[in-house]
Structure formats: C-alpha cells, structure tokens
Coordinates of C-alpha atoms (C1' of nucleotides) in Angstrom, one line a residue:
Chain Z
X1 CA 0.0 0.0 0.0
X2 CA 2.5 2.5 0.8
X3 CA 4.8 0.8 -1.0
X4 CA 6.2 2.1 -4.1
X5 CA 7.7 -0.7 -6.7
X6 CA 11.1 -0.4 -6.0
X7 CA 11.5 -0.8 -2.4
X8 CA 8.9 -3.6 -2.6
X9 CA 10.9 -6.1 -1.1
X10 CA 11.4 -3.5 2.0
X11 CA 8.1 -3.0 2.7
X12 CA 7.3 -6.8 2.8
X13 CA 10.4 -7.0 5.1
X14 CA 8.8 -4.8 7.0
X15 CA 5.4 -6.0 7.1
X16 CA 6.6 -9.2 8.1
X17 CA 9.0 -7.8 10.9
X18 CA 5.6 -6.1 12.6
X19 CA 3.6 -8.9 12.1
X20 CA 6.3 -11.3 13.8
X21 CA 6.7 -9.2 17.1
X22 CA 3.0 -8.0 17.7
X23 CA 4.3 -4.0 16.3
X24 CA 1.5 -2.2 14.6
X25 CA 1.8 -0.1 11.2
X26 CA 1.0 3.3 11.9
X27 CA 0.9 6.8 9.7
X28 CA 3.9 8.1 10.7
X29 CA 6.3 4.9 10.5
X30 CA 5.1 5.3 6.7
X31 CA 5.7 8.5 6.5
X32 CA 9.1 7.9 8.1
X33 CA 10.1 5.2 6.0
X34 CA 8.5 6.5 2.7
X35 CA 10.9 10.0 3.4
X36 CA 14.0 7.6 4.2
X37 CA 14.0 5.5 1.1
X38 CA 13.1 8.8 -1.1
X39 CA 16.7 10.3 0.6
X40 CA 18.2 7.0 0.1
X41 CA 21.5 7.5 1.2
X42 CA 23.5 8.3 4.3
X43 CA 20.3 10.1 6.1
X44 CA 20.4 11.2 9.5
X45 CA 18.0 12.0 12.1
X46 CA 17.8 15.7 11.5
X47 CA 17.9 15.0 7.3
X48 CA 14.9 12.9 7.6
X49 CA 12.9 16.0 10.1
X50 CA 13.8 18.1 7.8
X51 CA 12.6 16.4 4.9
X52 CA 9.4 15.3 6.6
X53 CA 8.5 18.7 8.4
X54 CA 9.5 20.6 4.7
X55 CA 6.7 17.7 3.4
X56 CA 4.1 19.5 6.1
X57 CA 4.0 16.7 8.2
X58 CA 4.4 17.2 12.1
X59 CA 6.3 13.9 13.5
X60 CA 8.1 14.2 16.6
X61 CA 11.8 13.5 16.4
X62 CA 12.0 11.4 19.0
X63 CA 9.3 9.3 16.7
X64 CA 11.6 9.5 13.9
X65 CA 15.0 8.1 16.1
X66 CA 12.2 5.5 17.4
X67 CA 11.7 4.2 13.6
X68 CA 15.1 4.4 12.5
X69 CA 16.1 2.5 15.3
X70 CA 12.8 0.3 14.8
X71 CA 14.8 -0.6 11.4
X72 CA 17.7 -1.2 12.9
X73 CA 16.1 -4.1 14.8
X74 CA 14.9 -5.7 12.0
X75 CA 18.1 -5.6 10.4
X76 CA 16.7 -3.2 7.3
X77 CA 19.1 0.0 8.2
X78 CA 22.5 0.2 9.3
X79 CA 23.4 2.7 11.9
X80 CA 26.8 4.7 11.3
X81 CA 28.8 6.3 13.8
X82 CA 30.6 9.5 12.9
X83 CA 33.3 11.4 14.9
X84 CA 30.9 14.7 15.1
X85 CA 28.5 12.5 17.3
X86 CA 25.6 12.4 15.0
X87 CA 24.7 8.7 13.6
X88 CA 23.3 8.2 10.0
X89 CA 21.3 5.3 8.7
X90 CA 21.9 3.0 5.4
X91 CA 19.3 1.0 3.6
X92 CA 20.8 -2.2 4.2
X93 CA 20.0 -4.5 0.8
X94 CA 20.2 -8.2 1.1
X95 CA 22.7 -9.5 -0.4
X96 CA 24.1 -6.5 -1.9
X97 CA 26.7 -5.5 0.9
X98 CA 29.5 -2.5 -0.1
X99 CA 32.2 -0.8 1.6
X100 CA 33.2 2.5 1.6
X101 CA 35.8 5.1 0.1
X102 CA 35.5 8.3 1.6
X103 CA 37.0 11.8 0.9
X104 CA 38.5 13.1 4.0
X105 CA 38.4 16.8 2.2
X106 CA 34.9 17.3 0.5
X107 CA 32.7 14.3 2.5
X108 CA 32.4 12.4 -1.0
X109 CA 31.5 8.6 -0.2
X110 CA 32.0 6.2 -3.3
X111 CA 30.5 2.6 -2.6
X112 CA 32.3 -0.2 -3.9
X113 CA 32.7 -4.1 -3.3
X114 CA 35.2 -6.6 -3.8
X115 CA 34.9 -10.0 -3.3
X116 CA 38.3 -11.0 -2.8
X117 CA 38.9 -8.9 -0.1
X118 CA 35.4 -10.5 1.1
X119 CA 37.0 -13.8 0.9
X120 CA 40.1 -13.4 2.6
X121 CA 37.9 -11.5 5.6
X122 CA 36.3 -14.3 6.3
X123 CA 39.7 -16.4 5.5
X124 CA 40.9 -14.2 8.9
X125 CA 38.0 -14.5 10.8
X126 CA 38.2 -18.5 10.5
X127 CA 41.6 -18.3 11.4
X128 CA 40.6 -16.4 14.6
X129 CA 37.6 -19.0 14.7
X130 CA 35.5 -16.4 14.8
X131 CA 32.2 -16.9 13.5
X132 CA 31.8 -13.5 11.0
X133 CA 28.2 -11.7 10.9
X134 CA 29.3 -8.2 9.5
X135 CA 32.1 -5.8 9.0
X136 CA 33.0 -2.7 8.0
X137 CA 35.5 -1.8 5.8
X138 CA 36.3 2.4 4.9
X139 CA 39.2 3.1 2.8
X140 CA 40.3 7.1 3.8
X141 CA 42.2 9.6 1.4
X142 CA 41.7 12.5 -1.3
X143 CA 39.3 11.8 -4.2
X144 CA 40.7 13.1 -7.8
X145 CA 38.9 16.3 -7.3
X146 CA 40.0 17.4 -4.6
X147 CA 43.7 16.0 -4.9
X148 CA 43.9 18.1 -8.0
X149 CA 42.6 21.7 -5.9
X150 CA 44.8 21.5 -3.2
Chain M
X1 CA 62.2 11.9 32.4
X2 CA 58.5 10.8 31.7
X3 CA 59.5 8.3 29.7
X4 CA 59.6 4.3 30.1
X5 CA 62.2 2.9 27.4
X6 CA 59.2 1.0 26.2
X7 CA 57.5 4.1 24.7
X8 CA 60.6 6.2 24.2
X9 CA 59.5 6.7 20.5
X10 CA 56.0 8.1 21.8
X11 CA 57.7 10.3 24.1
X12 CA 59.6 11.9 22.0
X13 CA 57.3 12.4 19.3
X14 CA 55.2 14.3 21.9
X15 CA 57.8 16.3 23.4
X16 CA 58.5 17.0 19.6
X17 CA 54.7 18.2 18.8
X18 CA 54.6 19.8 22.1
X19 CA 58.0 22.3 21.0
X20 CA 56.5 23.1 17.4
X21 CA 53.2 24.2 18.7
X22 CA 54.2 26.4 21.3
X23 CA 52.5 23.5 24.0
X24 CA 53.6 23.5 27.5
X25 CA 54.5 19.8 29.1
X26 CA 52.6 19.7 32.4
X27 CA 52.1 17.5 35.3
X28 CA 48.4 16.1 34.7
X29 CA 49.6 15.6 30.8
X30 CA 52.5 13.3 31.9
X31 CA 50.2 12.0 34.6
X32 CA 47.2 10.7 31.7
X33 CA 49.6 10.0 29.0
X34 CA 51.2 7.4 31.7
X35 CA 48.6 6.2 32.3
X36 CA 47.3 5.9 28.9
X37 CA 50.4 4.0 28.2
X38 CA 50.3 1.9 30.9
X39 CA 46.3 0.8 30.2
X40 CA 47.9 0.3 26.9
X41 CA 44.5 -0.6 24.5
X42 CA 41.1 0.3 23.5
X43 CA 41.1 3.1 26.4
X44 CA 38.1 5.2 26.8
X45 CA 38.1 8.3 28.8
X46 CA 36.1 6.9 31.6
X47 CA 38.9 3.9 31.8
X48 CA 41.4 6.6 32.2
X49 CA 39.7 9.0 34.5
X50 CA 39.2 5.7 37.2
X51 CA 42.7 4.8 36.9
X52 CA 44.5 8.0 37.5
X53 CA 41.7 8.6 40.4
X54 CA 42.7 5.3 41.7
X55 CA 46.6 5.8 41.5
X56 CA 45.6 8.9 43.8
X57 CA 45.7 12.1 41.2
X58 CA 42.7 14.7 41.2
X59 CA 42.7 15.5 37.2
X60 CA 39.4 16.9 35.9
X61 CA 37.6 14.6 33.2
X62 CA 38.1 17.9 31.1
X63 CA 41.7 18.0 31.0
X64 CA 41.9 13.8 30.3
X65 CA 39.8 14.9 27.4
X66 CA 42.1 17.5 26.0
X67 CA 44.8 14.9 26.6
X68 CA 43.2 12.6 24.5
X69 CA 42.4 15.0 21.8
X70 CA 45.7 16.6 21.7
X71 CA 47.3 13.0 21.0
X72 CA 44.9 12.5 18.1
X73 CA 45.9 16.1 16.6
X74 CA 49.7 14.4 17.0
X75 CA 48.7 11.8 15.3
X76 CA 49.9 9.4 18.0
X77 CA 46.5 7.9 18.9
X78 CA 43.2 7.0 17.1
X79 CA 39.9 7.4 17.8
X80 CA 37.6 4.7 17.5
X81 CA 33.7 5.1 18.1
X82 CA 31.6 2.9 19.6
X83 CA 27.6 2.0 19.1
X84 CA 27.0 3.4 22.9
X85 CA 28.2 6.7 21.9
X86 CA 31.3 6.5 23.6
X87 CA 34.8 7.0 22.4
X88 CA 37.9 4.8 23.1
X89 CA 41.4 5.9 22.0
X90 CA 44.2 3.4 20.8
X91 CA 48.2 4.0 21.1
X92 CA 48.6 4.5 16.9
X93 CA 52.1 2.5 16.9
X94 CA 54.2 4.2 13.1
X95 CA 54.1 1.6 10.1
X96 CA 52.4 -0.7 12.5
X97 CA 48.8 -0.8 11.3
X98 CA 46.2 -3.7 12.2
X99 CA 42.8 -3.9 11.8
X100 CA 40.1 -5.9 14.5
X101 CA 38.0 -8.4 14.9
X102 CA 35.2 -7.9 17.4
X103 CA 33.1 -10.3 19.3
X104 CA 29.7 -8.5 19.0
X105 CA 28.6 -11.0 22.3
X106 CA 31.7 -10.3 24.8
X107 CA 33.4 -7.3 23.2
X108 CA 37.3 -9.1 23.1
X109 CA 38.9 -7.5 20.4
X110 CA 41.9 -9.9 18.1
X111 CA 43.8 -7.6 16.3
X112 CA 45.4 -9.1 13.1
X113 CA 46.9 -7.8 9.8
X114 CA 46.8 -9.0 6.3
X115 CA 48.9 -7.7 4.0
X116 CA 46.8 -9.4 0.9
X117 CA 43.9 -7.3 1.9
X118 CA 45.4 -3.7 2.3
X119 CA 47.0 -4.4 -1.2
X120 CA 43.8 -5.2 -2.4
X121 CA 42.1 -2.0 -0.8
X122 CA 45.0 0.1 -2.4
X123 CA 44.2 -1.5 -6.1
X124 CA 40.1 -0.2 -5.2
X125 CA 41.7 3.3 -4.4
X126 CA 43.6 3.7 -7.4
X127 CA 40.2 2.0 -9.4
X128 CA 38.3 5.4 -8.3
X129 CA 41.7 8.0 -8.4
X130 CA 41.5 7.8 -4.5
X131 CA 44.6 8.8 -2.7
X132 CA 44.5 6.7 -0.1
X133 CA 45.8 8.0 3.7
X134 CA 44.0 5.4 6.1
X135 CA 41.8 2.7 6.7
X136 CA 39.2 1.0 9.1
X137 CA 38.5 -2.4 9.1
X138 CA 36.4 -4.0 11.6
X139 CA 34.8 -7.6 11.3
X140 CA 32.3 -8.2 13.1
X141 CA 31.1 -12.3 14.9
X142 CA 31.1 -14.3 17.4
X143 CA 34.7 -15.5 19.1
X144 CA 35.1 -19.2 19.4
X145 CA 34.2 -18.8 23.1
X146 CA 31.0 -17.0 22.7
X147 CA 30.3 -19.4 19.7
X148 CA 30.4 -22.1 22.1
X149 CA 28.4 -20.9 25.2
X150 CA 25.4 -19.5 23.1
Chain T
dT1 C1' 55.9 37.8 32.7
dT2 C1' 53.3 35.7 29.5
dC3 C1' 50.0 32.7 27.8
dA4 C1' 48.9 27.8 27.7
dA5 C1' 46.8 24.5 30.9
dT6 C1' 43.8 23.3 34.7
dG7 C1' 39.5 22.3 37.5
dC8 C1' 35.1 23.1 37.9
dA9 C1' 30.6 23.6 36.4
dA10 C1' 27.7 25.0 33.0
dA11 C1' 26.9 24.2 28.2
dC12 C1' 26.4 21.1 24.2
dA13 C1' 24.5 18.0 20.6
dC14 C1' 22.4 14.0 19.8
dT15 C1' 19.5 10.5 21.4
dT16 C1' 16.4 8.3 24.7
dT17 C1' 12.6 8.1 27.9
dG18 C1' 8.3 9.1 30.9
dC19 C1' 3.8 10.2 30.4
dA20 C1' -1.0 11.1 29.0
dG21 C1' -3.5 10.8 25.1
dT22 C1' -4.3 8.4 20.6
dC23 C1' -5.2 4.8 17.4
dG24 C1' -4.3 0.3 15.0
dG25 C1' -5.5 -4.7 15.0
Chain K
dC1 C1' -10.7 -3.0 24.0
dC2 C1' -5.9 -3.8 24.6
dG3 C1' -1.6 -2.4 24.2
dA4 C1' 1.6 -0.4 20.9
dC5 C1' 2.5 4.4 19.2
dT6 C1' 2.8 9.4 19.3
dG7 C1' 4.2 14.2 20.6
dC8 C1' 6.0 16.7 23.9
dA9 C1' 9.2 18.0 27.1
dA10 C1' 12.3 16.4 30.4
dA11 C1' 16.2 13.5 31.2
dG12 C1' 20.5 11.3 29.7
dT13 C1' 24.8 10.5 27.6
dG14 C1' 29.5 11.4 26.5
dT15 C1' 32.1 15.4 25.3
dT16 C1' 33.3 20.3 25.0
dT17 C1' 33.7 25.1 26.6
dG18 C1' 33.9 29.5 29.5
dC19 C1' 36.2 31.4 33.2
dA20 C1' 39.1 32.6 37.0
dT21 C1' 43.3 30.7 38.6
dT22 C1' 47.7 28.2 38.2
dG23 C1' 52.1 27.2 36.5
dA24 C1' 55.5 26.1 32.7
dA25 C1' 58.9 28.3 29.7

DNA sequence: TTCAATGCAAACACTTTGCAGTCGG
DNA sequence: CCGACTGCAAAGTGTTTGCATTGAA
C-alpha cells in the first residue's frame, strides 16, 4: 500500500518484521520510511525532520529516532557512527553488501565491493575461529577532485 | 624523564609536537599519557579518569579529554567510536597498522593484519583515483568462546 | 611575565525516555 | 478493548567550553 515498486521487497520485510513481534503499522512509521527511502543514502536523524517537516507533516523526532532505530532491529538499516556524534542510517540491501571510500576533504562517499577482499575476511576470521556476521570496511584519502585543488 | 624505554619513541614524538606548537608539558599531561600507556589498549576516557583517580591524582575529566584529543591532533592515537556513543582511544604505533575483529557477544577485540587485503584496498583506491591516507576495518562475529556458550 | 593548561561547572549536541492521550488490530 | 504508538518535554549521555586561577617556559 504505501509501497512504491522499488522498495517492494522492504516493505514486505517490514510487514513481516511487525507482524512477527506483535508491532502495529502506523501513519507516521510510513511517513518515516517512505521520506528515508526517497533520501536513500547516508540520512540522519535531523535530514529525515527536515525532509518530513518541509513535506508539512508534524512527527516528533523522537518518533523519527524511534523508527530508525525500529529498522535497525529488524536488520533493514544500518546505523553509522561519525566522529561529530551524529549517527546516519543505510538501507541495508540483502545481499548487496559494499564498503566505503570516503573523501577526507569534501565528504564524497563512493561505494564499492570486492569480493576477494570479502573472501580473505572471512579467510581471517576463521583463522581467529571467529564466527563472521558483519564488517566494516572504509578506505580514507583525497578523491581526484580534490587531490587536484589542493 | 616521563619516559619508560618502552614508549621512548612516543615520548619523543610528543615532546616534539609539544616544542612546534608552542604547547607546554605539564604534570596532569604526563600523569594521563602514563597512564594511557600503561592501560595500553582500547582506552576510553572513563577507563582513564578511574585509573589516575585510583593511583591517587585529582585530574578533571576535562583536561583527560584535552589529553586525549591533543594526542589524536599528534597523530599518535586513534579514535575509535563505539555504538554506545562512547569514544575509546588506541596507542597509533608508526608503520604498525592492524585492523580488528570484534566479538559482538563479549566485546574481546583480536587484532590481526593482512597484507593481501590492504593491497587489495589500495588497487580499489587507485580503481576510483583515490589517494588513499587510512583505513578502518572492523569484522564483526562471534569468538570461538562466545560461539560455544550461546 | 606571558600565555597555555587546569578544575570546575555549565553548556552542548544527539539521542532516549516518561507520560497522558491516541489509534491500529 | 488492549496495548503499541505518538508528541512533547524532560532527562540522559559522553564530550566540550567559559572562566578565573595556576604554573610552565
């Protein structure tokens, strides 16, 4: 219903994430959610007010941090930590994990993946015996552009 | 005079950064770095306050905080953030990088280093014209031991 | 003697929580 | 109707900052 083609899968994720711990679908979550996927990217808590408040809706923030963190739990978003303090959230898509190349100058954030690297991860972790869920991999330098301006 | 043998190099380097930033050398500095040193890993501010408390010194939080964030403008300690929201700061040992592995259950950290992987990240840099200066790397999972008692 | 450093407390920014009212299933 | 959800404001969290004072160079 309030889910547009694309993100089909993520409503039905979703859906099936409220139906399995007794959690209700309500206006705002939609609302929320809808305004998250339409950012798409690297949102954070104040991005997604702003976005939903410029829309003429009027949804408490701590309603918004209550969603995104809602996500979270279902394992839909993932939370990133950044040294200013604030936290921004990722649409996290099965099977479709990257890694990150960030610009330390202008804030730029390519996404890439490489399997090799992948495989010798977990090639480490077994090592370790570790059992792997996750990781987090962010290569830091100068893109082109701003390599060539300084 | 601070300085253990062991962590001559980091001494120096400080005393170094101290004389070309026209930065005094004090008491409570010598007094937190020490003990920095001495907790040696993953140290968070709180870790540090107890222990100087504990050894007997009266040194606000505030000034173990500018301690901490003067070593990371040396360059001698990194910054690592945490899901909690707190910070923990790690001795950043010259042309001795190592990434971690992290037991999401009991928090042990294994540090390790692959040489394979960071050539591998370097290759992805160059791929998108990224100069590269730094990396994270965190993997996330279980340690044999938690693996076990779950 | 100068000006960085300190301790304290107040200020901060982001996030969470308590509560009374609301609304979905 | 039950209990999860909401907005609001208040409380929390780790960290930073303003200020008068201290102390290193």
């Amino acid at each position: 219903m309030a889910g547009d083609t694309k993100h089909q899968w993520f409503w039905e994720a979703l859906e099936s994430f409220l139906g399995h711990h007794q959690l209700k679908q309500t206006k705002q979550r939609q609302v929320v959610i809808r305004h998250f996927l339409k950012l798409d990217r690297h949102v954070d808590a104040d991005d997604l007010y702003g976005s939903i408040r410029k829309a003429g809706y009027n949804i408490g923030l701590a309603t918004i941090y209550r969603t995104l963190n809602l996500l979270k739990e279902a394992g839909l978003v993932e939370q990133r930590l950044f040294a200013d303090g604030r936290a921004s959230y990722e649409l996290l898509i099965p099977n479709l994990h990257h890694d990150h190349l960030i610009c330390t100058t202008c804030g730029k954030i390519v996404e890439f993946e490489n399997k090799e690297i992948e495989r010798l991860q977990a090639q480490v972790a077994a090592e370790q015996r570790f059992t792997l869920s996750s990781h987090r991999l962010e290569l830091y330098g100068l893109c082109a552009r701003c390599n060539r301006t300084l």
